[in-house]
Amino acid sequence: MPVLGLGVWQLASGRETEQAVEWALDAGYRLIDTASLYRNEASVGAALKRSDVPREQVFVTTKLMPTHPSAARELAKSLKRLELDYVDLYLIHWPVPLVSARYWRQLESLRAQGLARAIGVSNYGRDHLQAMARSGAATPAVDQVQFSPFRFRRRLLDYCLEHGIVFEAYSPLERGRAVSDPTVVQVAERIERSPAQVLLRWAIQHQAVVIPKSSREDRIRSNARVFDFELGDDDMRQLDRLDRTNGTASARGG
Ligand SMILES: NC(=O)c1ccc[n+]([C@@H]2O[C@H](COP(=O)([O-])OP(=O)(O)OC[C@H]3O[C@@H](n4cnc5c(N)ncnc54)[C@H](OP(=O)(O)O)[C@@H]3O)[C@@H](O)[C@H]2O)c1
């Protein structure tokens, strides 16, 4: 799974999403994160189809809204909109008490059929993951959760890394708010990088996959330039200390 992807929540379907995906593929992104909830799967599919990048080189994630009875029907609709035969990753968008286990069995069957190469969860805390493990369910490949220096979910991160679950960070820029934080700006100025690059690099150095969203070509390109520098231990520690959650945050948006 690529370490960097483009998130497309809140990109309008049509030109805005298509362009963002085109710019991202051109800038070297090989992961696109969408969801049926975002209502832009068809635009992601159109951009992928037009691209010169072969399908098998792009990691496409979409998500099941756990409000419909049949995951099979929902994935079939997503695949149709995306104009794809399979997705690389299918996530349960958020946990729903009591019914999540049923969805998970459905996702296991979709994976067995090759319609989803991998299956995972989103917005699951450690308790949810532990309950899944106790029930004997297959370990999810990925847990996608909100993660940034301000929501440094250490215990969940450690649990995922220990159990071989890829930890995927959504809203890694805190929906744009974190780029103006004085500590982040100070680190960025010192190492001559953008605040967004610092935030993405911080998450990557904690072994997270990051999926920043932008509608702007310049930002899509600059957000991808995070593999030619490293944050030193002091900078990492300074950013770690921005945590406002005592390691236990939980929140959900898109
Ligand atoms: N599983 C879930 O429940 C869930 C929830 C939320 C998000 N997600 C996924 O995670 C992705 C990313 O999260 P997000 O969209 O919430 O927030 P984000 O990536 O943390 O931040 C996006 C915001 O930051 C701005 N931005 C991007 N690059 C910037 C830069 N270099 N400098 C300054 N501002 C910049 C964007 O504005 P412009 O567009 O104007 O550049 C946008 O307003 C989503 O798109 C979605 O795929 C998943």
JSON list of N, CA and C and ligand atoms in Angstrom, two decimals, residues 5-11 16 29 32-35 37-38 63 91-94 121-123 144-148 168-180 194-197 199-200 210-220 222-223 251-254, ligand 1:
[
{"chain": "A", "resi": 5, "resn": "GLY", "atom": "N", "xyz": [-1.43, 9.21, -0.17]},
{"chain": "A", "resi": 5, "resn": "GLY", "atom": "CA", "xyz": [-2.56, 9.16, -1.10]},
{"chain": "A", "resi": 5, "resn": "GLY", "atom": "C", "xyz": [-3.28, 10.49, -1.13]},
{"chain": "A", "resi": 6, "resn": "LEU", "atom": "N", "xyz": [-4.18, 10.62, -2.10]},
{"chain": "A", "resi": 6, "resn": "LEU", "atom": "CA", "xyz": [-5.04, 11.81, -2.16]},
{"chain": "A", "resi": 6, "resn": "LEU", "atom": "C", "xyz": [-6.39, 11.44, -1.56]},
{"chain": "A", "resi": 7, "resn": "GLY", "atom": "N", "xyz": [-6.84, 12.22, -0.57]},
{"chain": "A", "resi": 7, "resn": "GLY", "atom": "CA", "xyz": [-8.20, 12.08, -0.06]},
{"chain": "A", "resi": 7, "resn": "GLY", "atom": "C", "xyz": [-9.12, 12.99, -0.85]},
{"chain": "A", "resi": 8, "resn": "VAL", "atom": "N", "xyz": [-10.33, 12.52, -1.14]},
{"chain": "A", "resi": 8, "resn": "VAL", "atom": "CA", "xyz": [-11.21, 13.33, -2.00]},
{"chain": "A", "resi": 8, "resn": "VAL", "atom": "C", "xyz": [-12.53, 13.72, -1.31]},
{"chain": "A", "resi": 9, "resn": "TRP", "atom": "N", "xyz": [-12.54, 13.62, 0.02]},
{"chain": "A", "resi": 9, "resn": "TRP", "atom": "CA", "xyz": [-13.75, 14.07, 0.73]},
{"chain": "A", "resi": 9, "resn": "TRP", "atom": "C", "xyz": [-13.92, 15.58, 0.50]},
{"chain": "A", "resi": 10, "resn": "GLN", "atom": "N", "xyz": [-15.13, 15.98, 0.24]},
{"chain": "A", "resi": 10, "resn": "GLN", "atom": "CA", "xyz": [-15.52, 17.39, 0.02]},
{"chain": "A", "resi": 10, "resn": "GLN", "atom": "C", "xyz": [-15.03, 17.97, -1.30]},
{"chain": "A", "resi": 11, "resn": "LEU", "atom": "N", "xyz": [-14.50, 17.13, -2.18]},
{"chain": "A", "resi": 11, "resn": "LEU", "atom": "CA", "xyz": [-14.28, 17.60, -3.55]},
{"chain": "A", "resi": 11, "resn": "LEU", "atom": "C", "xyz": [-15.59, 17.37, -4.30]},
{"chain": "A", "resi": 16, "resn": "GLU", "atom": "N", "xyz": [-14.02, 19.19, -10.39]},
{"chain": "A", "resi": 16, "resn": "GLU", "atom": "CA", "xyz": [-13.11, 19.40, -9.25]},
{"chain": "A", "resi": 16, "resn": "GLU", "atom": "C", "xyz": [-12.41, 18.10, -8.84]},
{"chain": "A", "resi": 29, "resn": "TYR", "atom": "N", "xyz": [1.20, 10.43, -6.96]},
{"chain": "A", "resi": 29, "resn": "TYR", "atom": "CA", "xyz": [0.34, 9.73, -6.00]},
{"chain": "A", "resi": 29, "resn": "TYR", "atom": "C", "xyz": [-0.14, 8.43, -6.66]},
{"chain": "A", "resi": 32, "resn": "ILE", "atom": "N", "xyz": [-5.74, 6.61, -4.06]},
{"chain": "A", "resi": 32, "resn": "ILE", "atom": "CA", "xyz": [-6.86, 7.56, -4.04]},
{"chain": "A", "resi": 32, "resn": "ILE", "atom": "C", "xyz": [-7.86, 7.03, -3.02]},
{"chain": "A", "resi": 33, "resn": "ASP", "atom": "N", "xyz": [-8.27, 7.91, -2.10]},
{"chain": "A", "resi": 33, "resn": "ASP", "atom": "CA", "xyz": [-9.18, 7.51, -1.03]},
{"chain": "A", "resi": 33, "resn": "ASP", "atom": "C", "xyz": [-10.54, 8.19, -1.22]},
{"chain": "A", "resi": 34, "resn": "THR", "atom": "N", "xyz": [-11.55, 7.38, -1.57]},
{"chain": "A", "resi": 34, "resn": "THR", "atom": "CA", "xyz": [-12.90, 7.92, -1.72]},
{"chain": "A", "resi": 34, "resn": "THR", "atom": "C", "xyz": [-13.84, 7.11, -0.83]},
{"chain": "A", "resi": 35, "resn": "ALA", "atom": "N", "xyz": [-15.14, 7.33, -0.99]},
{"chain": "A", "resi": 35, "resn": "ALA", "atom": "CA", "xyz": [-16.16, 6.63, -0.20]},
{"chain": "A", "resi": 35, "resn": "ALA", "atom": "C", "xyz": [-17.49, 6.85, -0.89]},
{"chain": "A", "resi": 37, "resn": "LEU", "atom": "N", "xyz": [-20.05, 7.71, 0.53]},
{"chain": "A", "resi": 37, "resn": "LEU", "atom": "CA", "xyz": [-20.57, 8.92, 1.17]},
{"chain": "A", "resi": 37, "resn": "LEU", "atom": "C", "xyz": [-20.13, 10.20, 0.46]},
{"chain": "A", "resi": 38, "resn": "TYR", "atom": "N", "xyz": [-18.97, 10.20, -0.19]},
{"chain": "A", "resi": 38, "resn": "TYR", "atom": "CA", "xyz": [-18.43, 11.43, -0.78]},
{"chain": "A", "resi": 38, "resn": "TYR", "atom": "C", "xyz": [-19.12, 11.81, -2.10]},
{"chain": "A", "resi": 63, "resn": "LYS", "atom": "N", "xyz": [-15.34, 3.14, 0.62]},
{"chain": "A", "resi": 63, "resn": "LYS", "atom": "CA", "xyz": [-15.85, 2.76, 1.95]},
{"chain": "A", "resi": 63, "resn": "LYS", "atom": "C", "xyz": [-17.34, 2.48, 1.91]},
{"chain": "A", "resi": 91, "resn": "LEU", "atom": "N", "xyz": [-13.36, -0.40, 3.06]},
{"chain": "A", "resi": 91, "resn": "LEU", "atom": "CA", "xyz": [-13.40, -0.14, 4.50]},
{"chain": "A", "resi": 91, "resn": "LEU", "atom": "C", "xyz": [-14.85, -0.02, 4.99]},
{"chain": "A", "resi": 92, "resn": "ILE", "atom": "N", "xyz": [-15.10, -0.50, 6.19]},
{"chain": "A", "resi": 92, "resn": "ILE", "atom": "CA", "xyz": [-16.35, -0.15, 6.88]},
{"chain": "A", "resi": 92, "resn": "ILE", "atom": "C", "xyz": [-16.12, 1.27, 7.41]},
{"chain": "A", "resi": 93, "resn": "HIS", "atom": "N", "xyz": [-16.97, 2.20, 7.01]},
{"chain": "A", "resi": 93, "resn": "HIS", "atom": "CA", "xyz": [-16.67, 3.62, 7.23]},
{"chain": "A", "resi": 93, "resn": "HIS", "atom": "C", "xyz": [-16.63, 4.00, 8.72]},
{"chain": "A", "resi": 94, "resn": "TRP", "atom": "N", "xyz": [-17.51, 3.41, 9.50]},
{"chain": "A", "resi": 94, "resn": "TRP", "atom": "CA", "xyz": [-17.46, 3.66, 10.95]},
{"chain": "A", "resi": 94, "resn": "TRP", "atom": "C", "xyz": [-18.12, 2.47, 11.67]},
{"chain": "A", "resi": 121, "resn": "VAL", "atom": "N", "xyz": [-11.14, -1.32, 8.25]},
{"chain": "A", "resi": 121, "resn": "VAL", "atom": "CA", "xyz": [-12.13, -0.57, 9.02]},
{"chain": "A", "resi": 121, "resn": "VAL", "atom": "C", "xyz": [-11.69, 0.89, 9.13]},
{"chain": "A", "resi": 122, "resn": "SER", "atom": "N", "xyz": [-12.61, 1.71, 9.56]},
{"chain": "A", "resi": 122, "resn": "SER", "atom": "CA", "xyz": [-12.30, 3.12, 9.75]},
{"chain": "A", "resi": 122, "resn": "SER", "atom": "C", "xyz": [-13.00, 3.61, 11.01]},
{"chain": "A", "resi": 123, "resn": "ASN", "atom": "N", "xyz": [-12.34, 4.51, 11.70]},
{"chain": "A", "resi": 123, "resn": "ASN", "atom": "CA", "xyz": [-12.88, 5.06, 12.94]},
{"chain": "A", "resi": 123, "resn": "ASN", "atom": "C", "xyz": [-13.06, 4.00, 14.02]},
{"chain": "A", "resi": 144, "resn": "GLN", "atom": "N", "xyz": [-8.36, 3.17, 9.40]},
{"chain": "A", "resi": 144, "resn": "GLN", "atom": "CA", "xyz": [-8.21, 4.57, 8.97]},
{"chain": "A", "resi": 144, "resn": "GLN", "atom": "C", "xyz": [-8.85, 5.47, 10.02]},
{"chain": "A", "resi": 145, "resn": "VAL", "atom": "N", "xyz": [-8.04, 6.31, 10.65]},
{"chain": "A", "resi": 145, "resn": "VAL", "atom": "CA", "xyz": [-8.55, 7.15, 11.74]},
{"chain": "A", "resi": 145, "resn": "VAL", "atom": "C", "xyz": [-7.95, 8.55, 11.64]},
{"chain": "A", "resi": 146, "resn": "GLN", "atom": "N", "xyz": [-8.57, 9.47, 12.35]},
{"chain": "A", "resi": 146, "resn": "GLN", "atom": "CA", "xyz": [-8.04, 10.84, 12.36]},
{"chain": "A", "resi": 146, "resn": "GLN", "atom": "C", "xyz": [-6.75, 10.86, 13.17]},
{"chain": "A", "resi": 147, "resn": "PHE", "atom": "N", "xyz": [-5.72, 11.47, 12.59]},
{"chain": "A", "resi": 147, "resn": "PHE", "atom": "CA", "xyz": [-4.39, 11.42, 13.22]},
{"chain": "A", "resi": 147, "resn": "PHE", "atom": "C", "xyz": [-3.57, 12.62, 12.79]},
{"chain": "A", "resi": 148, "resn": "SER", "atom": "N", "xyz": [-3.05, 13.32, 13.77]},
{"chain": "A", "resi": 148, "resn": "SER", "atom": "CA", "xyz": [-2.17, 14.47, 13.52]},
{"chain": "A", "resi": 148, "resn": "SER", "atom": "C", "xyz": [-1.45, 14.71, 14.84]},
{"chain": "A", "resi": 168, "resn": "GLU", "atom": "N", "xyz": [-3.77, 4.20, 9.03]},
{"chain": "A", "resi": 168, "resn": "GLU", "atom": "CA", "xyz": [-3.93, 5.21, 7.97]},
{"chain": "A", "resi": 168, "resn": "GLU", "atom": "C", "xyz": [-4.50, 6.48, 8.58]},
{"chain": "A", "resi": 169, "resn": "ALA", "atom": "N", "xyz": [-3.80, 7.61, 8.34]},
{"chain": "A", "resi": 169, "resn": "ALA", "atom": "CA", "xyz": [-4.14, 8.87, 8.99]},
{"chain": "A", "resi": 169, "resn": "ALA", "atom": "C", "xyz": [-5.03, 9.73, 8.09]},
{"chain": "A", "resi": 170, "resn": "TYR", "atom": "N", "xyz": [-6.28, 9.92, 8.53]},
{"chain": "A", "resi": 170, "resn": "TYR", "atom": "CA", "xyz": [-7.09, 10.90, 7.78]},
{"chain": "A", "resi": 170, "resn": "TYR", "atom": "C", "xyz": [-7.05, 12.26, 8.48]},
{"chain": "A", "resi": 171, "resn": "SER", "atom": "N", "xyz": [-7.44, 13.28, 7.74]},
{"chain": "A", "resi": 171, "resn": "SER", "atom": "CA", "xyz": [-7.33, 14.68, 8.21]},
{"chain": "A", "resi": 171, "resn": "SER", "atom": "C", "xyz": [-5.95, 14.95, 8.83]},
{"chain": "A", "resi": 172, "resn": "PRO", "atom": "N", "xyz": [-4.88, 14.58, 8.12]},
{"chain": "A", "resi": 172, "resn": "PRO", "atom": "CA", "xyz": [-3.54, 14.76, 8.71]},
{"chain": "A", "resi": 172, "resn": "PRO", "atom": "C", "xyz": [-3.15, 16.22, 8.86]},
{"chain": "A", "resi": 173, "resn": "LEU", "atom": "N", "xyz": [-3.89, 17.12, 8.17]},
{"chain": "A", "resi": 173, "resn": "LEU", "atom": "CA", "xyz": [-3.62, 18.57, 8.31]},
{"chain": "A", "resi": 173, "resn": "LEU", "atom": "C", "xyz": [-4.67, 19.21, 9.22]},
{"chain": "A", "resi": 174, "resn": "GLU", "atom": "N", "xyz": [-5.45, 18.37, 9.91]},
{"chain": "A", "resi": 174, "resn": "GLU", "atom": "CA", "xyz": [-6.56, 18.87, 10.73]},
{"chain": "A", "resi": 174, "resn": "GLU", "atom": "C", "xyz": [-7.49, 19.74, 9.88]},
{"chain": "A", "resi": 175, "resn": "ARG", "atom": "N", "xyz": [-7.77, 19.23, 8.67]},
{"chain": "A", "resi": 175, "resn": "ARG", "atom": "CA", "xyz": [-8.66, 19.92, 7.72]},
{"chain": "A", "resi": 175, "resn": "ARG", "atom": "C", "xyz": [-8.14, 21.33, 7.39]},
{"chain": "A", "resi": 176, "resn": "GLY", "atom": "N", "xyz": [-6.83, 21.47, 7.39]},
{"chain": "A", "resi": 176, "resn": "GLY", "atom": "CA", "xyz": [-6.22, 22.74, 7.01]},
{"chain": "A", "resi": 176, "resn": "GLY", "atom": "C", "xyz": [-5.86, 23.63, 8.19]},
{"chain": "A", "resi": 177, "resn": "ARG", "atom": "N", "xyz": [-6.47, 23.36, 9.34]},
{"chain": "A", "resi": 177, "resn": "ARG", "atom": "CA", "xyz": [-6.26, 24.26, 10.49]},
{"chain": "A", "resi": 177, "resn": "ARG", "atom": "C", "xyz": [-4.84, 24.17, 11.04]},
{"chain": "A", "resi": 178, "resn": "ALA", "atom": "N", "xyz": [-4.23, 22.98, 10.96]},
{"chain": "A", "resi": 178, "resn": "ALA", "atom": "CA", "xyz": [-2.94, 22.79, 11.64]},
{"chain": "A", "resi": 178, "resn": "ALA", "atom": "C", "xyz": [-1.79, 23.51, 10.94]},
{"chain": "A", "resi": 179, "resn": "VAL", "atom": "N", "xyz": [-2.00, 23.92, 9.68]},
{"chain": "A", "resi": 179, "resn": "VAL", "atom": "CA", "xyz": [-0.86, 24.54, 8.96]},
{"chain": "A", "resi": 179, "resn": "VAL", "atom": "C", "xyz": [-0.51, 25.92, 9.52]},
{"chain": "A", "resi": 180, "resn": "SER", "atom": "N", "xyz": [-1.39, 26.51, 10.32]},
{"chain": "A", "resi": 180, "resn": "SER", "atom": "CA", "xyz": [-1.06, 27.82, 10.89]},
{"chain": "A", "resi": 180, "resn": "SER", "atom": "C", "xyz": [-0.69, 27.73, 12.37]},
{"chain": "A", "resi": 194, "resn": "SER", "atom": "N", "xyz": [7.19, 23.35, 3.96]},
{"chain": "A", "resi": 194, "resn": "SER", "atom": "CA", "xyz": [5.88, 23.95, 4.26]},
{"chain": "A", "resi": 194, "resn": "SER", "atom": "C", "xyz": [5.33, 23.29, 5.53]},
{"chain": "A", "resi": 195, "resn": "PRO", "atom": "N", "xyz": [4.45, 24.00, 6.25]},
{"chain": "A", "resi": 195, "resn": "PRO", "atom": "CA", "xyz": [3.83, 23.39, 7.43]},
{"chain": "A", "resi": 195, "resn": "PRO", "atom": "C", "xyz": [3.11, 22.07, 7.08]},
{"chain": "A", "resi": 196, "resn": "ALA", "atom": "N", "xyz": [2.46, 22.03, 5.92]},
{"chain": "A", "resi": 196, "resn": "ALA", "atom": "CA", "xyz": [1.76, 20.79, 5.54]},
{"chain": "A", "resi": 196, "resn": "ALA", "atom": "C", "xyz": [2.75, 19.64, 5.37]},
{"chain": "A", "resi": 197, "resn": "GLN", "atom": "N", "xyz": [3.91, 19.93, 4.76]},
{"chain": "A", "resi": 197, "resn": "GLN", "atom": "CA", "xyz": [4.92, 18.87, 4.59]},
{"chain": "A", "resi": 197, "resn": "GLN", "atom": "C", "xyz": [5.41, 18.37, 5.95]},
{"chain": "A", "resi": 199, "resn": "LEU", "atom": "N", "xyz": [3.69, 18.32, 8.76]},
{"chain": "A", "resi": 199, "resn": "LEU", "atom": "CA", "xyz": [2.64, 17.50, 9.38]},
{"chain": "A", "resi": 199, "resn": "LEU", "atom": "C", "xyz": [2.56, 16.11, 8.74]},
{"chain": "A", "resi": 200, "resn": "LEU", "atom": "N", "xyz": [2.72, 16.07, 7.43]},
{"chain": "A", "resi": 200, "resn": "LEU", "atom": "CA", "xyz": [2.64, 14.77, 6.72]},
{"chain": "A", "resi": 200, "resn": "LEU", "atom": "C", "xyz": [3.86, 13.93, 7.08]},
{"chain": "A", "resi": 210, "resn": "VAL", "atom": "N", "xyz": [-0.62, 8.45, 4.89]},
{"chain": "A", "resi": 210, "resn": "VAL", "atom": "CA", "xyz": [-1.31, 9.75, 4.95]},
{"chain": "A", "resi": 210, "resn": "VAL", "atom": "C", "xyz": [-2.11, 10.01, 3.67]},
{"chain": "A", "resi": 211, "resn": "ILE", "atom": "N", "xyz": [-3.28, 10.62, 3.84]},
{"chain": "A", "resi": 211, "resn": "ILE", "atom": "CA", "xyz": [-4.14, 10.89, 2.67]},
{"chain": "A", "resi": 211, "resn": "ILE", "atom": "C", "xyz": [-4.67, 12.32, 2.70]},
{"chain": "A", "resi": 212, "resn": "PRO", "atom": "N", "xyz": [-3.76, 13.32, 2.59]},
{"chain": "A", "resi": 212, "resn": "PRO", "atom": "CA", "xyz": [-4.23, 14.70, 2.59]},
{"chain": "A", "resi": 212, "resn": "PRO", "atom": "C", "xyz": [-5.13, 15.00, 1.40]},
{"chain": "A", "resi": 213, "resn": "LYS", "atom": "N", "xyz": [-6.07, 15.89, 1.62]},
{"chain": "A", "resi": 213, "resn": "LYS", "atom": "CA", "xyz": [-6.95, 16.34, 0.53]},
{"chain": "A", "resi": 213, "resn": "LYS", "atom": "C", "xyz": [-6.55, 17.75, 0.12]},
{"chain": "A", "resi": 214, "resn": "SER", "atom": "N", "xyz": [-6.56, 18.02, -1.17]},
{"chain": "A", "resi": 214, "resn": "SER", "atom": "CA", "xyz": [-6.52, 19.40, -1.64]},
{"chain": "A", "resi": 214, "resn": "SER", "atom": "C", "xyz": [-7.21, 19.48, -3.00]},
{"chain": "A", "resi": 215, "resn": "SER", "atom": "N", "xyz": [-7.77, 20.63, -3.25]},
{"chain": "A", "resi": 215, "resn": "SER", "atom": "CA", "xyz": [-8.40, 20.89, -4.55]},
{"chain": "A", "resi": 215, "resn": "SER", "atom": "C", "xyz": [-7.45, 21.69, -5.43]},
{"chain": "A", "resi": 216, "resn": "ARG", "atom": "N", "xyz": [-6.26, 22.03, -4.89]},
{"chain": "A", "resi": 216, "resn": "ARG", "atom": "CA", "xyz": [-5.35, 22.93, -5.62]},
{"chain": "A", "resi": 216, "resn": "ARG", "atom": "C", "xyz": [-4.12, 22.20, -6.12]},
{"chain": "A", "resi": 217, "resn": "GLU", "atom": "N", "xyz": [-3.79, 22.46, -7.38]},
{"chain": "A", "resi": 217, "resn": "GLU", "atom": "CA", "xyz": [-2.66, 21.73, -7.98]},
{"chain": "A", "resi": 217, "resn": "GLU", "atom": "C", "xyz": [-1.36, 21.98, -7.22]},
{"chain": "A", "resi": 218, "resn": "ASP", "atom": "N", "xyz": [-1.09, 23.26, -6.87]},
{"chain": "A", "resi": 218, "resn": "ASP", "atom": "CA", "xyz": [0.18, 23.54, -6.19]},
{"chain": "A", "resi": 218, "resn": "ASP", "atom": "C", "xyz": [0.29, 22.79, -4.87]},
{"chain": "A", "resi": 219, "resn": "ARG", "atom": "N", "xyz": [-0.82, 22.71, -4.13]},
{"chain": "A", "resi": 219, "resn": "ARG", "atom": "CA", "xyz": [-0.78, 22.01, -2.84]},
{"chain": "A", "resi": 219, "resn": "ARG", "atom": "C", "xyz": [-0.69, 20.50, -3.03]},
{"chain": "A", "resi": 220, "resn": "ILE", "atom": "N", "xyz": [-1.42, 19.98, -4.02]},
{"chain": "A", "resi": 220, "resn": "ILE", "atom": "CA", "xyz": [-1.34, 18.53, -4.28]},
{"chain": "A", "resi": 220, "resn": "ILE", "atom": "C", "xyz": [0.12, 18.16, -4.58]},
{"chain": "A", "resi": 222, "resn": "SER", "atom": "N", "xyz": [2.94, 19.96, -3.78]},
{"chain": "A", "resi": 222, "resn": "SER", "atom": "CA", "xyz": [3.89, 20.17, -2.67]},
{"chain": "A", "resi": 222, "resn": "SER", "atom": "C", "xyz": [3.62, 19.18, -1.53]},
{"chain": "A", "resi": 223, "resn": "ASN", "atom": "N", "xyz": [2.37, 18.77, -1.34]},
{"chain": "A", "resi": 223, "resn": "ASN", "atom": "CA", "xyz": [2.09, 17.78, -0.28]},
{"chain": "A", "resi": 223, "resn": "ASN", "atom": "C", "xyz": [2.76, 16.43, -0.57]},
{"chain": "A", "resi": 251, "resn": "ALA", "atom": "N", "xyz": [-12.95, 10.85, 16.77]},
{"chain": "A", "resi": 251, "resn": "ALA", "atom": "CA", "xyz": [-13.75, 11.87, 16.10]},
{"chain": "A", "resi": 251, "resn": "ALA", "atom": "C", "xyz": [-14.08, 11.34, 14.71]},
{"chain": "A", "resi": 252, "resn": "ARG", "atom": "N", "xyz": [-15.11, 11.87, 14.13]},
{"chain": "A", "resi": 252, "resn": "ARG", "atom": "CA", "xyz": [-15.43, 11.41, 12.80]},
{"chain": "A", "resi": 252, "resn": "ARG", "atom": "C", "xyz": [-16.01, 12.57, 11.99]},
{"chain": "A", "resi": 253, "resn": "GLY", "atom": "N", "xyz": [-15.71, 12.57, 10.72]},
{"chain": "A", "resi": 253, "resn": "GLY", "atom": "CA", "xyz": [-16.28, 13.59, 9.85]},
{"chain": "A", "resi": 253, "resn": "GLY", "atom": "C", "xyz": [-16.68, 12.92, 8.57]},
{"chain": "A", "resi": 254, "resn": "GLY", "atom": "N", "xyz": [-15.76, 12.86, 7.58]},
{"chain": "A", "resi": 254, "resn": "GLY", "atom": "CA", "xyz": [-16.06, 12.25, 6.28]},
{"chain": "A", "resi": 254, "resn": "GLY", "atom": "C", "xyz": [-15.57, 10.85, 6.22]},
{"chain": "B", "resi": 1, "resn": "LIG", "atom": "N1", "xyz": [-12.70, 7.66, 7.25]},
{"chain": "B", "resi": 1, "resn": "LIG", "atom": "C1", "xyz": [-13.22, 8.80, 7.64]},
{"chain": "B", "resi": 1, "resn": "LIG", "atom": "O1", "xyz": [-14.19, 8.87, 8.42]},
{"chain": "B", "resi": 1, "resn": "LIG", "atom": "C2", "xyz": [-12.63, 10.07, 7.10]},
{"chain": "B", "resi": 1, "resn": "LIG", "atom": "C3", "xyz": [-12.95, 11.31, 7.70]},
{"chain": "B", "resi": 1, "resn": "LIG", "atom": "C4", "xyz": [-12.36, 12.48, 7.18]},
{"chain": "B", "resi": 1, "resn": "LIG", "atom": "C5", "xyz": [-11.48, 12.38, 6.12]},
{"chain": "B", "resi": 1, "resn": "LIG", "atom": "N2", "xyz": [-11.21, 11.16, 5.54]},
{"chain": "B", "resi": 1, "resn": "LIG", "atom": "C6", "xyz": [-10.29, 11.05, 4.39]},
{"chain": "B", "resi": 1, "resn": "LIG", "atom": "O2", "xyz": [-9.07, 11.75, 4.66]},
{"chain": "B", "resi": 1, "resn": "LIG", "atom": "C7", "xyz": [-8.87, 12.75, 3.66]},
{"chain": "B", "resi": 1, "resn": "LIG", "atom": "C8", "xyz": [-8.11, 13.95, 4.21]},
{"chain": "B", "resi": 1, "resn": "LIG", "atom": "O3", "xyz": [-8.77, 14.50, 5.32]},
{"chain": "B", "resi": 1, "resn": "LIG", "atom": "P1", "xyz": [-9.55, 15.91, 5.28]},
{"chain": "B", "resi": 1, "resn": "LIG", "atom": "O4", "xyz": [-10.01, 16.18, 3.90]},
{"chain": "B", "resi": 1, "resn": "LIG", "atom": "O5", "xyz": [-10.57, 15.83, 6.36]},
{"chain": "B", "resi": 1, "resn": "LIG", "atom": "O6", "xyz": [-8.50, 16.97, 5.78]},
{"chain": "B", "resi": 1, "resn": "LIG", "atom": "P2", "xyz": [-6.94, 17.33, 5.55]},
{"chain": "B", "resi": 1, "resn": "LIG", "atom": "O7", "xyz": [-6.37, 16.54, 4.46]},
{"chain": "B", "resi": 1, "resn": "LIG", "atom": "O8", "xyz": [-6.33, 17.30, 6.91]},
{"chain": "B", "resi": 1, "resn": "LIG", "atom": "O9", "xyz": [-7.04, 18.86, 5.15]},
{"chain": "B", "resi": 1, "resn": "LIG", "atom": "C9", "xyz": [-7.65, 19.27, 3.97]},
{"chain": "B", "resi": 1, "resn": "LIG", "atom": "C10", "xyz": [-7.75, 20.79, 4.02]},
{"chain": "B", "resi": 1, "resn": "LIG", "atom": "O10", "xyz": [-6.43, 21.34, 4.06]},
{"chain": "B", "resi": 1, "resn": "LIG", "atom": "C11", "xyz": [-6.24, 22.25, 2.97]},
{"chain": "B", "resi": 1, "resn": "LIG", "atom": "N3", "xyz": [-4.87, 22.02, 2.48]},
{"chain": "B", "resi": 1, "resn": "LIG", "atom": "C12", "xyz": [-4.41, 20.96, 1.79]},
{"chain": "B", "resi": 1, "resn": "LIG", "atom": "N4", "xyz": [-3.08, 21.08, 1.53]},
{"chain": "B", "resi": 1, "resn": "LIG", "atom": "C13", "xyz": [-2.70, 22.25, 2.07]},
{"chain": "B", "resi": 1, "resn": "LIG", "atom": "C14", "xyz": [-1.46, 22.94, 2.13]},
{"chain": "B", "resi": 1, "resn": "LIG", "atom": "N5", "xyz": [-0.36, 22.44, 1.58]},
{"chain": "B", "resi": 1, "resn": "LIG", "atom": "N6", "xyz": [-1.43, 24.14, 2.77]},
{"chain": "B", "resi": 1, "resn": "LIG", "atom": "C15", "xyz": [-2.54, 24.65, 3.34]},
{"chain": "B", "resi": 1, "resn": "LIG", "atom": "N7", "xyz": [-3.75, 24.05, 3.32]},
{"chain": "B", "resi": 1, "resn": "LIG", "atom": "C16", "xyz": [-3.83, 22.85, 2.69]},
{"chain": "B", "resi": 1, "resn": "LIG", "atom": "C17", "xyz": [-7.29, 21.91, 1.96]},
{"chain": "B", "resi": 1, "resn": "LIG", "atom": "O11", "xyz": [-7.75, 23.06, 1.28]},
{"chain": "B", "resi": 1, "resn": "LIG", "atom": "P3", "xyz": [-7.74, 23.15, -0.35]},
{"chain": "B", "resi": 1, "resn": "LIG", "atom": "O12", "xyz": [-8.57, 22.01, -0.86]},
{"chain": "B", "resi": 1, "resn": "LIG", "atom": "O13", "xyz": [-8.32, 24.51, -0.60]},
{"chain": "B", "resi": 1, "resn": "LIG", "atom": "O14", "xyz": [-6.29, 23.03, -0.74]},
{"chain": "B", "resi": 1, "resn": "LIG", "atom": "C18", "xyz": [-8.43, 21.36, 2.82]},
{"chain": "B", "resi": 1, "resn": "LIG", "atom": "O15", "xyz": [-9.25, 22.42, 3.27]},
{"chain": "B", "resi": 1, "resn": "LIG", "atom": "C19", "xyz": [-10.29, 13.06, 3.17]},
{"chain": "B", "resi": 1, "resn": "LIG", "atom": "O16", "xyz": [-10.29, 13.73, 1.93]},
{"chain": "B", "resi": 1, "resn": "LIG", "atom": "C20", "xyz": [-10.87, 11.66, 3.13]},
{"chain": "B", "resi": 1, "resn": "LIG", "atom": "O17", "xyz": [-10.42, 10.97, 1.98]},
{"chain": "B", "resi": 1, "resn": "LIG", "atom": "C21", "xyz": [-11.75, 10.01, 6.03]}
]
